[in-house]
CSV table of C-alpha atoms and ligand atoms in Angstrom, one decimal:
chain,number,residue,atom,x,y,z
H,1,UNK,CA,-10.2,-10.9,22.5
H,2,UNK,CA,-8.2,-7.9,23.8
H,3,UNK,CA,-5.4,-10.3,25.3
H,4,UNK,CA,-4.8,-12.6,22.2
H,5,UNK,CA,-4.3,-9.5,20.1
H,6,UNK,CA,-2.0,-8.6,22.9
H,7,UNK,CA,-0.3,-11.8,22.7
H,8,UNK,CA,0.2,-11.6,18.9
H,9,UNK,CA,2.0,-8.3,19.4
H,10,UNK,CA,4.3,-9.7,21.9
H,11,UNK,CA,5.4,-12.5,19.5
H,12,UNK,CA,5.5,-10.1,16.5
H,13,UNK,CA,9.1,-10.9,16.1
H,14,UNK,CA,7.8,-14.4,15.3
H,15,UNK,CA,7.0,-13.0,11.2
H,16,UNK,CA,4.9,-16.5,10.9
H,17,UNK,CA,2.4,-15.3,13.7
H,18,UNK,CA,-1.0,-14.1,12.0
H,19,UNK,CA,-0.6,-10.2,11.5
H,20,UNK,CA,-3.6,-7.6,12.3
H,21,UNK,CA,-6.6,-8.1,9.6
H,22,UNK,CA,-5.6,-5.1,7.7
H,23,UNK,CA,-3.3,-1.7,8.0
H,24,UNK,CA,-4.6,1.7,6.7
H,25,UNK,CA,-2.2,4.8,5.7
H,26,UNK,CA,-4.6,7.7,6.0
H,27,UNK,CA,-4.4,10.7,4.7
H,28,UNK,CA,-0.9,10.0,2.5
H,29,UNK,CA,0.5,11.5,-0.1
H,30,UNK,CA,1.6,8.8,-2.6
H,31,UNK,CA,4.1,8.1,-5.3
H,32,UNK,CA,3.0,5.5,-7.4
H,33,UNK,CA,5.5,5.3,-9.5
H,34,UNK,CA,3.4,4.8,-12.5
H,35,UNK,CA,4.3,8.5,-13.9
H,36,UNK,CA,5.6,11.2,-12.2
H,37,UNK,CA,2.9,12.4,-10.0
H,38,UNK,CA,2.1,12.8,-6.1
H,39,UNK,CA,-1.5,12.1,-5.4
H,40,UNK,CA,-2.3,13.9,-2.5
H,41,UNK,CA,-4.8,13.1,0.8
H,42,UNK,CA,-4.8,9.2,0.6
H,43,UNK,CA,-6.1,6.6,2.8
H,44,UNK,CA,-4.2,3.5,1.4
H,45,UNK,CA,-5.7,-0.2,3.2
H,46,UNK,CA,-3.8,-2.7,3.3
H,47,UNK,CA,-4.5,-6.9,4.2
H,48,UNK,CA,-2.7,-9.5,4.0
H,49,UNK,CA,-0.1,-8.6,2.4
H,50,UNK,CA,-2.1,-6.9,-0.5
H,51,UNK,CA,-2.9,-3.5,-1.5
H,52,UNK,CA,-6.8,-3.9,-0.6
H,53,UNK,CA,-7.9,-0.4,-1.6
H,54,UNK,CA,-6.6,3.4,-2.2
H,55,UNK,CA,-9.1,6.2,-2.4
H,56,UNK,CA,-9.3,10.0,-1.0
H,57,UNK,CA,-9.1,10.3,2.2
H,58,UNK,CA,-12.9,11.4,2.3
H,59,UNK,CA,-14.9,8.5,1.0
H,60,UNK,CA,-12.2,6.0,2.1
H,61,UNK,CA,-13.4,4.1,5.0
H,62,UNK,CA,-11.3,2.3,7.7
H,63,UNK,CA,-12.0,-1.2,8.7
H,64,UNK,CA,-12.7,-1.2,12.3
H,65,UNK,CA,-10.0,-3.8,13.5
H,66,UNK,CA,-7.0,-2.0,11.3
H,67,UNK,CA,-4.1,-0.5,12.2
H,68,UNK,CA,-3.9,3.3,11.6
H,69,UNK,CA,-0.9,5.0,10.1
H,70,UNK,CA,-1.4,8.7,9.9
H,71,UNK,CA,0.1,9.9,6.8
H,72,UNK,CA,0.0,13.4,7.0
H,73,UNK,CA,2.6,15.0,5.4
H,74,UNK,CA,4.0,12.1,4.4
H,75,UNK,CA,4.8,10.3,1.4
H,76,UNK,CA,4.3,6.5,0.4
H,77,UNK,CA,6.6,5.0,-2.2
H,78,UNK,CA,7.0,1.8,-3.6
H,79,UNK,CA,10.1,-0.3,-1.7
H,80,UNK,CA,13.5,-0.4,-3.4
H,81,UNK,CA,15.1,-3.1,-5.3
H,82,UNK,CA,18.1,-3.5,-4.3
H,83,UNK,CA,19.4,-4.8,-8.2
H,84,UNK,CA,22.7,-6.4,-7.5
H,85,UNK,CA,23.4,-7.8,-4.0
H,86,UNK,CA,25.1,-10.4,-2.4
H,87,UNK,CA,23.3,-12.5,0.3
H,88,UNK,CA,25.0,-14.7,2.5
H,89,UNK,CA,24.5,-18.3,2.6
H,90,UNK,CA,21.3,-20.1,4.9
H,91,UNK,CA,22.9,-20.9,7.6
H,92,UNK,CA,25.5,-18.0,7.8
H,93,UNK,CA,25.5,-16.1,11.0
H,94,UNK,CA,25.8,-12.9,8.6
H,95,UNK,CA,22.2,-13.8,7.4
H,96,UNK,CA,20.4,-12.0,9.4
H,97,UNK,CA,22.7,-8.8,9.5
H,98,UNK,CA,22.1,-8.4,6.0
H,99,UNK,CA,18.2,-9.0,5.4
H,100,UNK,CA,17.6,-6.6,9.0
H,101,UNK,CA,20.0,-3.8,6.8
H,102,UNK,CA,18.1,-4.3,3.6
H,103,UNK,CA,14.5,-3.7,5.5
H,104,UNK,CA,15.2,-1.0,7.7
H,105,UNK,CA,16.1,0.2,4.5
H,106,UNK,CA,13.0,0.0,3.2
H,107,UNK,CA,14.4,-2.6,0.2
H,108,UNK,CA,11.8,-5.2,-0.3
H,109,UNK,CA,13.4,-7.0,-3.1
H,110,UNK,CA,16.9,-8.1,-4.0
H,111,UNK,CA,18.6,-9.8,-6.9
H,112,UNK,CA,21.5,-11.9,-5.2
H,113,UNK,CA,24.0,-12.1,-7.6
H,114,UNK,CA,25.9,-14.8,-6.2
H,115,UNK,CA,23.6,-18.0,-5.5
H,116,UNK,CA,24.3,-20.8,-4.2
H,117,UNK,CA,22.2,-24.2,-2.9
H,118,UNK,CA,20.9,-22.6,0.2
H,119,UNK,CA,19.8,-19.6,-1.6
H,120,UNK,CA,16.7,-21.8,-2.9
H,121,UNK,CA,15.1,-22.5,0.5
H,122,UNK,CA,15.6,-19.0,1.6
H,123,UNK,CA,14.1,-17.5,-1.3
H,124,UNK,CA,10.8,-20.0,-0.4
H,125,UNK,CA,11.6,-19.3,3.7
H,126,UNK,CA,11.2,-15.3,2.6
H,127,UNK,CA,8.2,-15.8,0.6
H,128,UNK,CA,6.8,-17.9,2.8
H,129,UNK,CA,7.0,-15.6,5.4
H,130,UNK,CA,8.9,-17.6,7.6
H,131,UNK,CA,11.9,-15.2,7.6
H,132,UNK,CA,11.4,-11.3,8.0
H,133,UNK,CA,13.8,-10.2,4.5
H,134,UNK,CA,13.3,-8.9,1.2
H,135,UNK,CA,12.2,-11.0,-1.1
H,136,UNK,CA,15.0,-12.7,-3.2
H,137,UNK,CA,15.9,-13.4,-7.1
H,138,UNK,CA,18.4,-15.7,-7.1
H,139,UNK,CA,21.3,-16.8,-9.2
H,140,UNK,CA,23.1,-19.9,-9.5
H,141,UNK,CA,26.8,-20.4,-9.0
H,142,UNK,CA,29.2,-18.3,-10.7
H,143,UNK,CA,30.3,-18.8,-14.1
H,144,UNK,CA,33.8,-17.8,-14.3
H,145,UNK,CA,37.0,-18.7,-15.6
H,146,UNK,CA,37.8,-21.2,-13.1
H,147,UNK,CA,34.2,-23.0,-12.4
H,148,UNK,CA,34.0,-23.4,-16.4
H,149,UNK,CA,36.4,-25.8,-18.0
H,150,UNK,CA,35.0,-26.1,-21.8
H,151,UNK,CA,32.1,-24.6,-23.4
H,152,UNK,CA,30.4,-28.7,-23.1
H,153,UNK,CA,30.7,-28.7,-19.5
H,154,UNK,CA,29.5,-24.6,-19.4
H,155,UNK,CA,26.2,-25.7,-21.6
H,156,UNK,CA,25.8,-28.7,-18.9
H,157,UNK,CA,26.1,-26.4,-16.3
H,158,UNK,CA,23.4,-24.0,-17.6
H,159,UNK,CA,21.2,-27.2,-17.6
H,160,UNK,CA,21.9,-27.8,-14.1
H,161,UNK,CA,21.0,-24.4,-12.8
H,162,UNK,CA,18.0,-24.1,-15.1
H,163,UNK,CA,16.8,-27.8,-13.3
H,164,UNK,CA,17.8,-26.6,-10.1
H,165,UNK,CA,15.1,-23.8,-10.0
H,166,UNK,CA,17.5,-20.9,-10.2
H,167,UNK,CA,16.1,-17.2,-11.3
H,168,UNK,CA,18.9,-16.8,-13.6
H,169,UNK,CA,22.4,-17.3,-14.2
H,170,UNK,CA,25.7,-14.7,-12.7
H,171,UNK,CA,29.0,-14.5,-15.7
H,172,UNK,CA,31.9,-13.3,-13.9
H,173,UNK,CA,35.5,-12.6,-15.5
H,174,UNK,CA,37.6,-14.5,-17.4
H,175,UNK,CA,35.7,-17.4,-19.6
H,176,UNK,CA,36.3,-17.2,-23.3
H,177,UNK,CA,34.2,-16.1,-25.9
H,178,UNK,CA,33.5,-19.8,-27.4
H,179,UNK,CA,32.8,-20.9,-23.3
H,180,UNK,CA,30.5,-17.6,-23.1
H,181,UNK,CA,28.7,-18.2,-26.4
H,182,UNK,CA,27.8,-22.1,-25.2
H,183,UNK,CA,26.2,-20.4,-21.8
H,184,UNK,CA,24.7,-17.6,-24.5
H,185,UNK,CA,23.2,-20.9,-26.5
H,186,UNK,CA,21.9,-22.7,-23.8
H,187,UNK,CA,20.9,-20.2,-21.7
H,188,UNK,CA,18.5,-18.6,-24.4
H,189,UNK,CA,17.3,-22.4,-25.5
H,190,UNK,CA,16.4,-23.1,-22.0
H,191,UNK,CA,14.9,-20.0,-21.4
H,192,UNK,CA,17.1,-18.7,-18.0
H,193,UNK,CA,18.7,-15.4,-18.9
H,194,UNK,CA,22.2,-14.6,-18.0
H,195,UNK,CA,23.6,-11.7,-16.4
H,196,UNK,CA,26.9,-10.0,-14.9
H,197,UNK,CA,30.3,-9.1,-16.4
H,198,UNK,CA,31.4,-8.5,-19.8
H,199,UNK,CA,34.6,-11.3,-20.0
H,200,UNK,CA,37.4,-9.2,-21.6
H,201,UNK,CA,37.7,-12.0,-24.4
H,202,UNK,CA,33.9,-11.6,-25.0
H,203,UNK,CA,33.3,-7.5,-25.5
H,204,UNK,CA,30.2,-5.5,-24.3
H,205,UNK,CA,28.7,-5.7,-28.4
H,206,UNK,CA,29.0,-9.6,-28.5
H,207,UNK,CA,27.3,-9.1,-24.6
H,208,UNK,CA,24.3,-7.5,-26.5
H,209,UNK,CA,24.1,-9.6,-29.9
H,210,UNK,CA,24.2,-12.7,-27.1
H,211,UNK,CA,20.9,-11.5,-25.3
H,212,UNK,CA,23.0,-11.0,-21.9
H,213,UNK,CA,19.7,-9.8,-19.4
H,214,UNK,CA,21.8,-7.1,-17.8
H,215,UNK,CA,25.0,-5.7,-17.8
H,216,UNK,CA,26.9,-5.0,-14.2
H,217,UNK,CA,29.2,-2.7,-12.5
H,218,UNK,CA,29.0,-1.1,-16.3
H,219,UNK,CA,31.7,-3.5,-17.4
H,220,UNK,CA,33.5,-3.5,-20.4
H,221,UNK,CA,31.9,0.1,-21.6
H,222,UNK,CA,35.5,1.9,-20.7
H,223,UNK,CA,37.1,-0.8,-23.0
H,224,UNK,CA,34.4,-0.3,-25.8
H,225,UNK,CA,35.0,3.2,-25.4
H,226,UNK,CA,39.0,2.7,-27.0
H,227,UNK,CA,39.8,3.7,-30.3
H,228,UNK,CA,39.9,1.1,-32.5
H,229,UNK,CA,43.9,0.5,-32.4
H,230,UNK,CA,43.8,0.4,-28.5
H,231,UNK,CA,44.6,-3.2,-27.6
H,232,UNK,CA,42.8,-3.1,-24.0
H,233,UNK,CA,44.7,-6.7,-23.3
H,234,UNK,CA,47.3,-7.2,-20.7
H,235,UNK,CA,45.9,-6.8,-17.7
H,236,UNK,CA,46.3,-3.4,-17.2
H,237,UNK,CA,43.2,-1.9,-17.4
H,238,UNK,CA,42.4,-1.6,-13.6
H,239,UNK,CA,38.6,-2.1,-11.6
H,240,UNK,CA,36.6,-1.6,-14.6
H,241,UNK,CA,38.7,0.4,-17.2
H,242,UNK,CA,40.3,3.0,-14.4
H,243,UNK,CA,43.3,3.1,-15.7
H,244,UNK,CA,42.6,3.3,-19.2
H,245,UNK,CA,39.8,6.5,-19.1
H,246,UNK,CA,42.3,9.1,-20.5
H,247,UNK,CA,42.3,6.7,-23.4
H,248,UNK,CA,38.5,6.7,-24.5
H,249,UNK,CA,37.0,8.1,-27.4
H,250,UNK,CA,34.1,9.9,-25.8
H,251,UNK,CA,32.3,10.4,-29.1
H,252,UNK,CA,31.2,6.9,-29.3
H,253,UNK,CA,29.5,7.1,-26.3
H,254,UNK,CA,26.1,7.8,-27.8
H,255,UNK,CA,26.5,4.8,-30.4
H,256,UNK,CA,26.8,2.4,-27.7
H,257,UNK,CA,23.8,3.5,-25.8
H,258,UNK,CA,21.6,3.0,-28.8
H,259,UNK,CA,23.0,-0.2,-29.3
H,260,UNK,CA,22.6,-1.3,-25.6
H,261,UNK,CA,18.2,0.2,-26.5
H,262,UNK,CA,18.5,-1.6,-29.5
H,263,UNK,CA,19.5,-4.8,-27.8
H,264,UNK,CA,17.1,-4.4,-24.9
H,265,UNK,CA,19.9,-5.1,-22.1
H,266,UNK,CA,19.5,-3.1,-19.2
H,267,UNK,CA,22.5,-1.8,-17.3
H,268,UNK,CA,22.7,-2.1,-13.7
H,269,UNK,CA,26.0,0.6,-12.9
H,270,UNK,CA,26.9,0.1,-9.5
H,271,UNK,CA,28.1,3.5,-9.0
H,272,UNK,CA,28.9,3.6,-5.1
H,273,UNK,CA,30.9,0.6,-5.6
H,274,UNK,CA,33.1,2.1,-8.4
H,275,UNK,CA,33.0,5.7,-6.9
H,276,UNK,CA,33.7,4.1,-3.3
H,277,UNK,CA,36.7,2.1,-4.3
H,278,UNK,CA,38.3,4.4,-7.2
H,279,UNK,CA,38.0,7.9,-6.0
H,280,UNK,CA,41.0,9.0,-3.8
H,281,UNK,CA,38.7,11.3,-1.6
H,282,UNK,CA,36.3,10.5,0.8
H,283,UNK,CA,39.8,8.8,1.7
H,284,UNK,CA,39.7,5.0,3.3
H,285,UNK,CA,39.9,6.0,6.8
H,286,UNK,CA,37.3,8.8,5.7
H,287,UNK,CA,34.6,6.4,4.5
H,288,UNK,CA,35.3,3.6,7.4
H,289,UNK,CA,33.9,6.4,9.7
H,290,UNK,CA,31.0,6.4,7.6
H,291,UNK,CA,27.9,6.2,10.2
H,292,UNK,CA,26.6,3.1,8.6
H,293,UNK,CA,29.9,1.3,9.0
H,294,UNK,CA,28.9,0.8,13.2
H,295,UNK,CA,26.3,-1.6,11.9
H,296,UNK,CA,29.2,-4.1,9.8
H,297,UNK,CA,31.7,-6.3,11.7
H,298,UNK,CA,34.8,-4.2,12.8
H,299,UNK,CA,37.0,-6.7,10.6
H,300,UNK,CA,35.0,-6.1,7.5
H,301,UNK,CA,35.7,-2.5,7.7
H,302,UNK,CA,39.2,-3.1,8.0
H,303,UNK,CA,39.2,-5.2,4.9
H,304,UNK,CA,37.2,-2.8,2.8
H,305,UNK,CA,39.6,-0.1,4.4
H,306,UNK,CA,42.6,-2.1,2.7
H,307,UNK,CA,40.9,-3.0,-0.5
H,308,UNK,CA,40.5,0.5,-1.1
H,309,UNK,CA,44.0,1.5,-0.3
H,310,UNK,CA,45.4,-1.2,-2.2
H,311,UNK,CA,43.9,0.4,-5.6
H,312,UNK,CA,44.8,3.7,-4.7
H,313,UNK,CA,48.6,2.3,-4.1
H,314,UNK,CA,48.7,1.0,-7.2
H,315,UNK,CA,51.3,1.8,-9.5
H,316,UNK,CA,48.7,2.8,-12.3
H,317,UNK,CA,46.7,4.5,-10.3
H,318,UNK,CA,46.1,8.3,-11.2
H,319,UNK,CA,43.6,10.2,-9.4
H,320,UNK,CA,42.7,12.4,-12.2
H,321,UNK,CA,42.3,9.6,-14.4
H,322,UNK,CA,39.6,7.9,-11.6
H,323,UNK,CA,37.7,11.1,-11.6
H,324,UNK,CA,37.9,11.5,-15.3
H,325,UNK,CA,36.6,7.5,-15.1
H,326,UNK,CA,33.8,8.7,-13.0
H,327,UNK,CA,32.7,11.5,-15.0
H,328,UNK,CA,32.8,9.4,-18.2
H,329,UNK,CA,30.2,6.6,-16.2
H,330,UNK,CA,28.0,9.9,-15.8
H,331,UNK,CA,28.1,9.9,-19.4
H,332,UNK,CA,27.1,6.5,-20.2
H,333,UNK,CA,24.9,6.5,-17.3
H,334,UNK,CA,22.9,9.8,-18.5
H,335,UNK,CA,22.8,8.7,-22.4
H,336,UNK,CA,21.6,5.3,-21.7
H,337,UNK,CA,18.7,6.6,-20.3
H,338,UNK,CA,18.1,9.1,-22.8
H,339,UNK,CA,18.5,6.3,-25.3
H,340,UNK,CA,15.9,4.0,-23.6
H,341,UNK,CA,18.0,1.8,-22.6
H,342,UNK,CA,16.9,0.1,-19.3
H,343,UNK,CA,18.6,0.7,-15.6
H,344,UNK,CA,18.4,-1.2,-12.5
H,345,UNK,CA,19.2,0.4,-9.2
H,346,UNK,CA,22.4,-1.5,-7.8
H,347,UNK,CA,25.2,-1.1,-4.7
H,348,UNK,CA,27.2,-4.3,-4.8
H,349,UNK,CA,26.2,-4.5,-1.0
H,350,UNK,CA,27.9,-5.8,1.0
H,351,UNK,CA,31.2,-5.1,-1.0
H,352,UNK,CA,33.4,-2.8,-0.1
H,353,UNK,CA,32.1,0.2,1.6
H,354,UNK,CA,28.5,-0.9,0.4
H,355,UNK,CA,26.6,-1.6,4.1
H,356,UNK,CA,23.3,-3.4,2.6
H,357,UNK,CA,20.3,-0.7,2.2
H,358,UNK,CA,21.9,2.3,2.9
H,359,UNK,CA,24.6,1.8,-0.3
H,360,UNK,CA,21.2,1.8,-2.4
H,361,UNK,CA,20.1,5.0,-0.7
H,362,UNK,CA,23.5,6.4,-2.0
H,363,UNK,CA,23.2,5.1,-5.1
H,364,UNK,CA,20.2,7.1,-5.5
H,365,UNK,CA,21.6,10.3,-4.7
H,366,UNK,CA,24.9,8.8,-7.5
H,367,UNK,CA,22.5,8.5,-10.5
H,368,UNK,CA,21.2,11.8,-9.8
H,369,UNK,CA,24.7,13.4,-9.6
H,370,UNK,CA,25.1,11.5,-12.8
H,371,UNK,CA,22.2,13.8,-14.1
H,372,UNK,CA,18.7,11.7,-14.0
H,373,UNK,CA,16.5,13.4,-12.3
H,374,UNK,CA,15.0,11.9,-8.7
H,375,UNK,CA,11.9,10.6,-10.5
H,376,UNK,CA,14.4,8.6,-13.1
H,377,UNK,CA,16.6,7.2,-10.1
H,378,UNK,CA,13.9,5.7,-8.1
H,379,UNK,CA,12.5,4.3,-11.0
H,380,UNK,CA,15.3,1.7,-11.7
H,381,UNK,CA,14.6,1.0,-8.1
H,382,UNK,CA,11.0,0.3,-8.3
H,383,UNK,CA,9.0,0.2,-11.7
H,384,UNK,CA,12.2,-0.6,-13.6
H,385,UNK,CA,12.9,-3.4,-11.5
H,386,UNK,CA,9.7,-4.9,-11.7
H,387,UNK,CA,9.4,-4.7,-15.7
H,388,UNK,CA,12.7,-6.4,-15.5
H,389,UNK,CA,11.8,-8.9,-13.4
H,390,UNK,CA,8.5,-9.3,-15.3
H,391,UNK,CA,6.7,-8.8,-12.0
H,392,UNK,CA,4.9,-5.4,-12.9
H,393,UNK,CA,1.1,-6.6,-11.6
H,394,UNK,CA,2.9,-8.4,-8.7
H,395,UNK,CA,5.0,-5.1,-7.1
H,396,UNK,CA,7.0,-1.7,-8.0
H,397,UNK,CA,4.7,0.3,-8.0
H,398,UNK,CA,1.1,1.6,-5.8
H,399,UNK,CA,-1.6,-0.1,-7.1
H,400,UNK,CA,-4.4,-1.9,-5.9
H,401,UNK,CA,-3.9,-5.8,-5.9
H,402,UNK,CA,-0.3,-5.7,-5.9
H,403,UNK,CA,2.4,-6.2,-3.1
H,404,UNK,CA,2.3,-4.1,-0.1
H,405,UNK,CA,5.9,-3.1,-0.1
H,406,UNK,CA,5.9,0.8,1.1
H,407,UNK,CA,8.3,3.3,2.3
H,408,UNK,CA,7.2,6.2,4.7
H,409,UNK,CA,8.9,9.0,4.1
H,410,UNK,CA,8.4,12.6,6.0
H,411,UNK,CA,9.6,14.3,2.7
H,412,UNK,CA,8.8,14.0,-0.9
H,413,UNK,CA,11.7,12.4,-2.7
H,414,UNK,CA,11.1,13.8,-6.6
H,415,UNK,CA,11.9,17.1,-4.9
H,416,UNK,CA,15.0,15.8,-2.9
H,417,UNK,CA,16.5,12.5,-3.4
H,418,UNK,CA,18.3,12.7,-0.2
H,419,UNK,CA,14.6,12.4,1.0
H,420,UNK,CA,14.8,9.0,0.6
H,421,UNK,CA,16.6,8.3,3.8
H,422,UNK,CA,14.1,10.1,5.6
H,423,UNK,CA,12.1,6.8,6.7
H,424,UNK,CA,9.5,7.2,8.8
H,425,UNK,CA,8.6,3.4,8.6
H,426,UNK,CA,8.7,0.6,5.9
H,427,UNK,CA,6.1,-1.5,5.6
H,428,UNK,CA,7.7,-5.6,3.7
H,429,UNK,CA,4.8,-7.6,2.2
H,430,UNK,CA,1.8,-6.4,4.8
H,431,UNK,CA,3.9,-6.1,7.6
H,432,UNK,CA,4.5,-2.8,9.2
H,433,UNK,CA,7.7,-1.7,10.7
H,434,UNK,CA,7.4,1.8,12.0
H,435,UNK,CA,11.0,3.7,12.6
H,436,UNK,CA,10.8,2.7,16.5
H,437,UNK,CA,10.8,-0.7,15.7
H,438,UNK,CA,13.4,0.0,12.8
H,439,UNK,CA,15.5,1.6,15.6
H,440,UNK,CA,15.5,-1.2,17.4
H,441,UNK,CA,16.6,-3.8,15.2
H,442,UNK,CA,19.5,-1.4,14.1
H,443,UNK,CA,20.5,-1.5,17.7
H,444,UNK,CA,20.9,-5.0,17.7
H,445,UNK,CA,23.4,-4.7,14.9
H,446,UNK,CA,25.8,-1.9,16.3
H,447,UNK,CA,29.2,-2.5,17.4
Q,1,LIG,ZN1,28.6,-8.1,-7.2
């Protein structure tokens, strides 16, 4: 008996051999994520795959055959979300990079926001257990204005999507407003929701009336945020309204966040990818030494180096304006949440700067600088993300029957959110991965 389990932990890289019967966290402090709370002195058992049981560490007992994970002074939180990311195809030898990044990150789920085909088959392979990743909401192809021709062949697309099995459906610049309202009509006929950027033509308060499911990167806010005679056309309003924040009417801000409640669209803000690309300092040679960047091809960093640079070089580019832009997102960010509006924890990984997993760690400590507190951040990471989803009795939070989709931490992240990089192990659907074996498959990425 001793040498087969010894033989299934040889081939544990295999993620389809049979895992131990069950894995206990004893003695764990944990953050459900249901309210604001730490329930302290845990014993937490998992099998297969599901939260069997949690109880005080007293009167808690251990099955004989589990794996023990002492949790003293330790904290066990629901896995991340990783709301807007960017998966590489199937059969793309950048795969693998980007799903190892995302778990030793302790992100369990992830929204790709550009599907294609392949995406289908990985999303079973995941859930199937066949591949070690978080599991993954899909959209279809891009609507944007080149892949959409005429609002007919945009509703016919919709259909096509919606057939295909696809979660939901990714709007991307430049369609019009009749080609977005077909998608809108469809779309909400069918049932699929629709999600992304706000097309210039279309406006973030036609966005809401249309039912989009969430709005990303913040987009089009800056431009709603004009005074009425401000004509925001032309082209010359920069990554998401840069350019034009010395030109918002700041007083409006609170308007549009009880219109974005009202509508029930929740906002996904991307903040490291706006504050990495925009703000002139940490400079591009600055954040390519990031330590995360070892763990990204060397010619990826140079192109994120030179995207950066190339906005910066820009003749409308103002540095005072960009951190005026970034204190403005605060703003909206803040009031949106004090409005009860919904947000979604996002990076944009792997855009630029964004190295999958440890951008959503950042993005954690960018929400709080925004002013939510730790408790609010991790929410739109875990509970948030699961209400969205409408996956609240399947994951998101600690309870018993759902997922099994923990980070470890050796520090309480509602007092620090910086905690949350403090991983002591992450545990995907059942499976256990303590920081040695995290290590290790960081190793296999480096440079
Ligand atoms: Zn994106």
């Amino acid at each position: 008996m001793k040498k087969i389990r010894y033989a299934f932990v040889v081939a544990s890289l295999y993620w389809s051999v049979a895992q131990p019967a069950s894995t206990a966290f004893v003695n764990v402090n944990v953050i459900p994520m249901t309210s604001e709370i730490v329930i302290e002195s845990q014993t937490v058992i998992v099998s297969n795959g599901t939260i069997d049981s949690i109880g005080d560490v007293a009167d808690t007992a251990v099955p004989g055959d589990a794996i023990i994970v002492d949790g003293t002074d330790r904290y066990l939180m629901p896995g991340l979300a990783e709301m807007h990311g960017h998966v590489p195809g199937r059969s793309s030898g950048n795969l693998d990079r980007v799903l190892t990044l995302y778990v030793a990150n302790g992100v369990t789920t992830v929204r790709g926001m550009l599907g294609q085909p392949s995406h289908l088959l990985l999303r079973q392979d995941i859930q199937e257990n066949n591949i070690l990743g978080p599991r993954l909401v899909t959209s279809g192809p891009s609507f944007n204005g080149r892949s959409v021709t005429s609002p007919e062949q945009a509703a016919r697309m919709v259909a096509e999507q919606h057939a295909a099995g696809y979660d939901f459906l990714k709007i991307h610049p430049g369609l019009t407003l009749v080609e977005f309202n077909a998608i809108a009509a469809k779309a909400n006929e069918l049932g699929i929701r629709f999600a992304g950027h706000v097309p210039e033509d279309v406006g973030v308060q036609r966005a809401l009336d249309a039912g989009i499911a969430t709005i990303d990167h913040l987009d089009g806010y800056m431009q709603a945020l004009l005074p009425p005679h401000e004509d925001p056309s032309g082209g010359l309003s920069g990554f998401f309204g840069v350019f034009i924040a010395d030109q918002t009417d700041l007083t409006k801000i609170p308007a549009m966040a009880r219109a974005t409640a009202a509508a029930g669209v929740w906002n996904v803000p991307t903040e490291s990818l706006f504050e990495h690309v925009t703000l002139q300092a940490p400079s591009p040679d600055e954040m390519a030494r990031r330590p995360e960047m070892k763990y990204m091809p060397a010619e990826t960093v140079a192109q994120w180096r030179g995207g950066k640079r190339n906005i910066l070089d820009d003749d409308n580019y103002v540095a005072t304006t960009a951190e005026r832009a970034v204190a403005i997102r605060h703003r909206l960010i803040a009031e949106l949440v004090r409005a009860g509006a919904g947000l979604l924890l996002g990076s944009d990984s792997p855009q630029i700067f964004n190295v999958p997993g440890f951008a959503l760690h950042r993005e954690l400590e960018y929400l709080v600088n925004a002013g939510l507190t730790p408790y609010e951040a991790l929410r739109s990471g875990t509970v948030n993300a699961a209400k969205f989803l409408e996956t609240e009795n399947r994951f998101g939070t600690i309870q018993r029957g759902l997922a099994a989709d923990f980070i470890l931490l050796d520090a309480n992240p509602l007092e620090d959110i910086a905690n949350s990089t403090r991983i002591f192990g992450v545990m995907v659907r059942g499976r256990w991965l303590p920081r040695a074996e995290l290590d290790g498959m960081l190793q296999r990425l480096e440079r």
